Amino acid sequence: MTGIYQEFAGLLLLAAGVGLVALRLRQPLILAYIVLGIAVSPALLGWVSAHDEIDLLAQIGITVLLFVVGLKLDLQLVRHLGAVALATGLGQLFFTIVIGFLIALAFGMNTMTALYVAVALTFSSTIIIVKLLSDKREIDTLHGRIAMGFLIVQDIAVVIAMMVLGSQRAGGDQVWWLALGEIGLKVAAAVAVVAVLMRYVLPRLMPRIAASQELLLLFAVAWGTGFAAAGEALGFSKEIGAFLAGFSLASNAYREALSSRLTPLRDFLLLFFFIDLGAKLDLSALGAQIPETVVLSVFVLVGNPLIVMAIMGWMGYRKRTGFLAGLTVAQISEFSIIFVAMGIGLGHVNNEALSLVTMVGLVTIGLSTYMILYSQALYQRLAPWLGVFERRRPERELALEGQPLDGAPAQVVLFGLGRYGRRLARRLLEAQVSVLGVDFDPEVVQQAQRPELPVVFGDAEDGEFLDTLPLREARWVVSTMREAELNVALFKALRARGIHVPVAAAAHNERDAARLRQAGVDRILMPYWDAADLTAERLVEDLAAMPIPKEEAA
């Protein structure tokens, strides 16, 4: 027992060190976990001997992961999934599976292995994409919202794939229509049980459990593992049982509290899944799989974004929106690896398929992270060759931008209508200064629109959009966007068009302020500094107006 404890302590310390390196390289921790799992595998360092204990923790980690996925699929969210996200998600799934399947067959894989590999190539990591888009503050932009929509479609698709394939063991001799009928009956029974629990049991049970935060976490893990065990016993899989457990609580008022407590536990336990994965990989086959790894990685990194761009361009979006949304599918996810690992347990595929998908995951996750982080610069370089993915008139995006503005030109064109931008617009309007607002978040545009404040949807980096605005007639152009590079790009775009209206831009730290000054921006807005200065002035005025205490006067 002492040896196992020391082994776990060493693995955790090593994981923390590798994770720190990953953060320095701006890589997601999932990539660090995969690398660590391969490094400590028997084929390399061979530092893992507690296989049974690690396998158990890995299974619980997968249970918690699928539970959280189910927990986030609220019925209202699924019901309101936009037509664009649905069409893009389903289109990307279809074309990626078909093309990936043909590529796999061309490399000599059998039909079942080719199908598993093709399906694995369709799933993108929601965890990674949400983190990257949130860090870049693009989660609420048009491309961010569309990407989140088709990532939900992918999550639903992976669950359906697991449910269908998880019900079929290798070597079964059922007629295909009988097998489909059996799957249908099982799915119907599972949905009926979940519906009863959601309607009659959980609404009464959860308020009692939520009275204790410690019990809430314990209940969530118990509920997930209980459903996982039941799912396996009924002929599904542990993964499907765990998903249904989370889905049964997705419409519950305590969903967010459960999710916030389970997410750190999920991330911790996934470490052991990837360590367990490393022990199962057939590293001796990796040399022979280099051609497959290269071709499939290029397909995911380049082909998947092109598929999304083609669909979104056909649906009437600009090439930039399609490009930025397409980059979010330029990697496979942890689900891809879990999906193939499940196939091994069912006897459908062998360890070579798992090794191949894991290597494709390493390559695509690592490279796509930088592609998303530097998406703006990447787009600027590739834009001249992307015109084929945009209609002559991108109707759907033009409809979001609205009709040409009527009336007199605004004195101030204001880019960015967050809290600071909306407050600034309000104070300018109170001073009888006319304002035209611009934002790239459709919901913000809708919320900010007022009779006295015309607001248009559009991207400050899109030169064609800038040409539609009355910028030459404005007296000031003001940007409250947080990203210094966006403000610099806007300033340069204006000057390149011969628009020499004074420009004011917000900076949230000294480094960004220096970049704006160097670019030539006319006025730097420092919201935090200005707020602190005004607060200090008011406090000094209040102190001066207060009577002097008798002790001090004496």
mmCIF file of N, CA, C and O in Angstrom, residues 7 15 33 61 76 127 131 165 177 184 192 229 322 349 381 407 454 480 490 530 535 537 540:
data_model
loop_
_atom_site.group_PDB
_atom_site.id
_atom_site.type_symbol
_atom_site.label_atom_id
_atom_site.label_comp_id
_atom_site.label_asym_id
_atom_site.label_seq_id
_atom_site.Cartn_x
_atom_site.Cartn_y
_atom_site.Cartn_z
ATOM 1 N N GLU A 7 3.580 6.007 -5.444
ATOM 2 C CA GLU A 7 3.428 6.068 -6.897
ATOM 3 C C GLU A 7 2.422 7.147 -7.293
ATOM 4 O O GLU A 7 2.671 7.932 -8.208
ATOM 5 N N ALA A 15 2.403 15.343 -12.887
ATOM 6 C CA ALA A 15 1.306 15.944 -13.645
ATOM 7 C C ALA A 15 1.269 17.450 -13.436
ATOM 8 O O ALA A 15 1.032 18.217 -14.381
ATOM 9 N N TYR A 33 -1.955 15.945 -20.129
ATOM 10 C CA TYR A 33 -2.332 14.646 -19.573
ATOM 11 C C TYR A 33 -2.022 13.508 -20.549
ATOM 12 O O TYR A 33 -1.544 12.435 -20.147
ATOM 13 N N GLY A 61 -13.707 8.856 -13.662
ATOM 14 C CA GLY A 61 -13.485 10.105 -14.379
ATOM 15 C C GLY A 61 -14.347 10.216 -15.625
ATOM 16 O O GLY A 61 -14.948 11.272 -15.894
ATOM 17 N N GLN A 76 -34.356 23.240 -22.780
ATOM 18 C CA GLN A 76 -34.633 24.548 -23.368
ATOM 19 C C GLN A 76 -33.519 24.953 -24.337
ATOM 20 O O GLN A 76 -33.778 25.525 -25.391
ATOM 21 N N ILE A 127 -14.559 21.454 -24.060
ATOM 22 C CA ILE A 127 -13.799 21.994 -22.930
ATOM 23 C C ILE A 127 -12.733 22.968 -23.421
ATOM 24 O O ILE A 127 -12.595 24.090 -22.914
ATOM 25 N N LYS A 131 -12.829 27.263 -23.278
ATOM 26 C CA LYS A 131 -11.736 27.931 -22.569
ATOM 27 C C LYS A 131 -11.037 28.958 -23.475
ATOM 28 O O LYS A 131 -10.811 30.107 -23.077
ATOM 29 N N LEU A 165 -23.711 2.064 -30.775
ATOM 30 C CA LEU A 165 -22.631 1.079 -30.833
ATOM 31 C C LEU A 165 -22.448 0.357 -29.501
ATOM 32 O O LEU A 165 -22.049 -0.805 -29.460
ATOM 33 N N TRP A 177 -32.215 -5.463 -38.563
ATOM 34 C CA TRP A 177 -33.433 -4.753 -38.178
ATOM 35 C C TRP A 177 -33.895 -5.153 -36.785
ATOM 36 O O TRP A 177 -34.500 -4.353 -36.063
ATOM 37 N N GLY A 184 -33.876 0.573 -30.203
ATOM 38 C CA GLY A 184 -34.983 1.514 -30.060
ATOM 39 C C GLY A 184 -35.770 1.299 -28.790
ATOM 40 O O GLY A 184 -36.152 2.259 -28.096
ATOM 41 N N ALA A 192 -38.045 7.011 -20.946
ATOM 42 C CA ALA A 192 -39.235 6.997 -20.085
ATOM 43 C C ALA A 192 -38.845 7.078 -18.609
ATOM 44 O O ALA A 192 -39.451 7.825 -17.825
ATOM 45 N N ALA A 229 -23.570 2.237 -13.625
ATOM 46 C CA ALA A 229 -23.627 0.803 -13.333
ATOM 47 C C ALA A 229 -24.898 0.185 -13.886
ATOM 48 O O ALA A 229 -24.884 -0.914 -14.461
ATOM 49 N N GLY A 322 -17.134 32.437 -41.158
ATOM 50 C CA GLY A 322 -16.971 31.007 -41.400
ATOM 51 C C GLY A 322 -15.597 30.507 -41.017
ATOM 52 O O GLY A 322 -15.446 29.415 -40.457
ATOM 53 N N VAL A 349 -12.909 -2.817 -32.148
ATOM 54 C CA VAL A 349 -11.632 -2.371 -32.709
ATOM 55 C C VAL A 349 -10.502 -2.834 -31.795
ATOM 56 O O VAL A 349 -10.741 -3.301 -30.670
ATOM 57 N N ARG A 381 -3.675 36.684 -43.197
ATOM 58 C CA ARG A 381 -2.767 36.108 -44.188
ATOM 59 C C ARG A 381 -3.517 35.295 -45.248
ATOM 60 O O ARG A 381 -3.111 35.259 -46.420
ATOM 61 N N GLY A 407 -31.335 59.358 -41.834
ATOM 62 C CA GLY A 407 -31.172 60.508 -40.962
ATOM 63 C C GLY A 407 -29.763 61.077 -41.025
ATOM 64 O O GLY A 407 -28.899 60.654 -41.801
ATOM 65 N N PRO A 454 -29.308 54.372 -32.481
ATOM 66 C CA PRO A 454 -29.248 53.335 -33.521
ATOM 67 C C PRO A 454 -28.019 52.453 -33.312
ATOM 68 O O PRO A 454 -26.929 52.949 -33.022
ATOM 69 N N THR A 480 -14.470 50.951 -27.420
ATOM 70 C CA THR A 480 -14.332 50.461 -26.049
ATOM 71 C C THR A 480 -13.999 48.971 -26.034
ATOM 72 O O THR A 480 -14.119 48.319 -24.994
ATOM 73 N N LEU A 490 -8.478 48.544 -36.120
ATOM 74 C CA LEU A 490 -9.519 49.480 -36.510
ATOM 75 C C LEU A 490 -8.906 50.826 -36.908
ATOM 76 O O LEU A 490 -9.266 51.413 -37.940
ATOM 77 N N ASP A 530 -9.477 56.198 -14.926
ATOM 78 C CA ASP A 530 -10.415 57.324 -14.879
ATOM 79 C C ASP A 530 -11.418 57.164 -13.738
ATOM 80 O O ASP A 530 -11.735 58.137 -13.038
ATOM 81 N N THR A 535 -13.308 58.809 -8.452
ATOM 82 C CA THR A 535 -13.688 58.403 -7.098
ATOM 83 C C THR A 535 -12.850 59.129 -6.058
ATOM 84 O O THR A 535 -13.366 59.605 -5.037
ATOM 85 N N GLU A 537 -11.345 62.053 -6.383
ATOM 86 C CA GLU A 537 -11.747 63.458 -6.345
ATOM 87 C C GLU A 537 -13.012 63.651 -5.512
ATOM 88 O O GLU A 537 -13.114 64.596 -4.713
ATOM 89 N N VAL A 540 -12.247 63.242 -1.809
ATOM 90 C CA VAL A 540 -11.551 64.422 -1.285
ATOM 91 C C VAL A 540 -12.534 65.568 -1.076
ATOM 92 O O VAL A 540 -12.493 66.274 -0.055
#
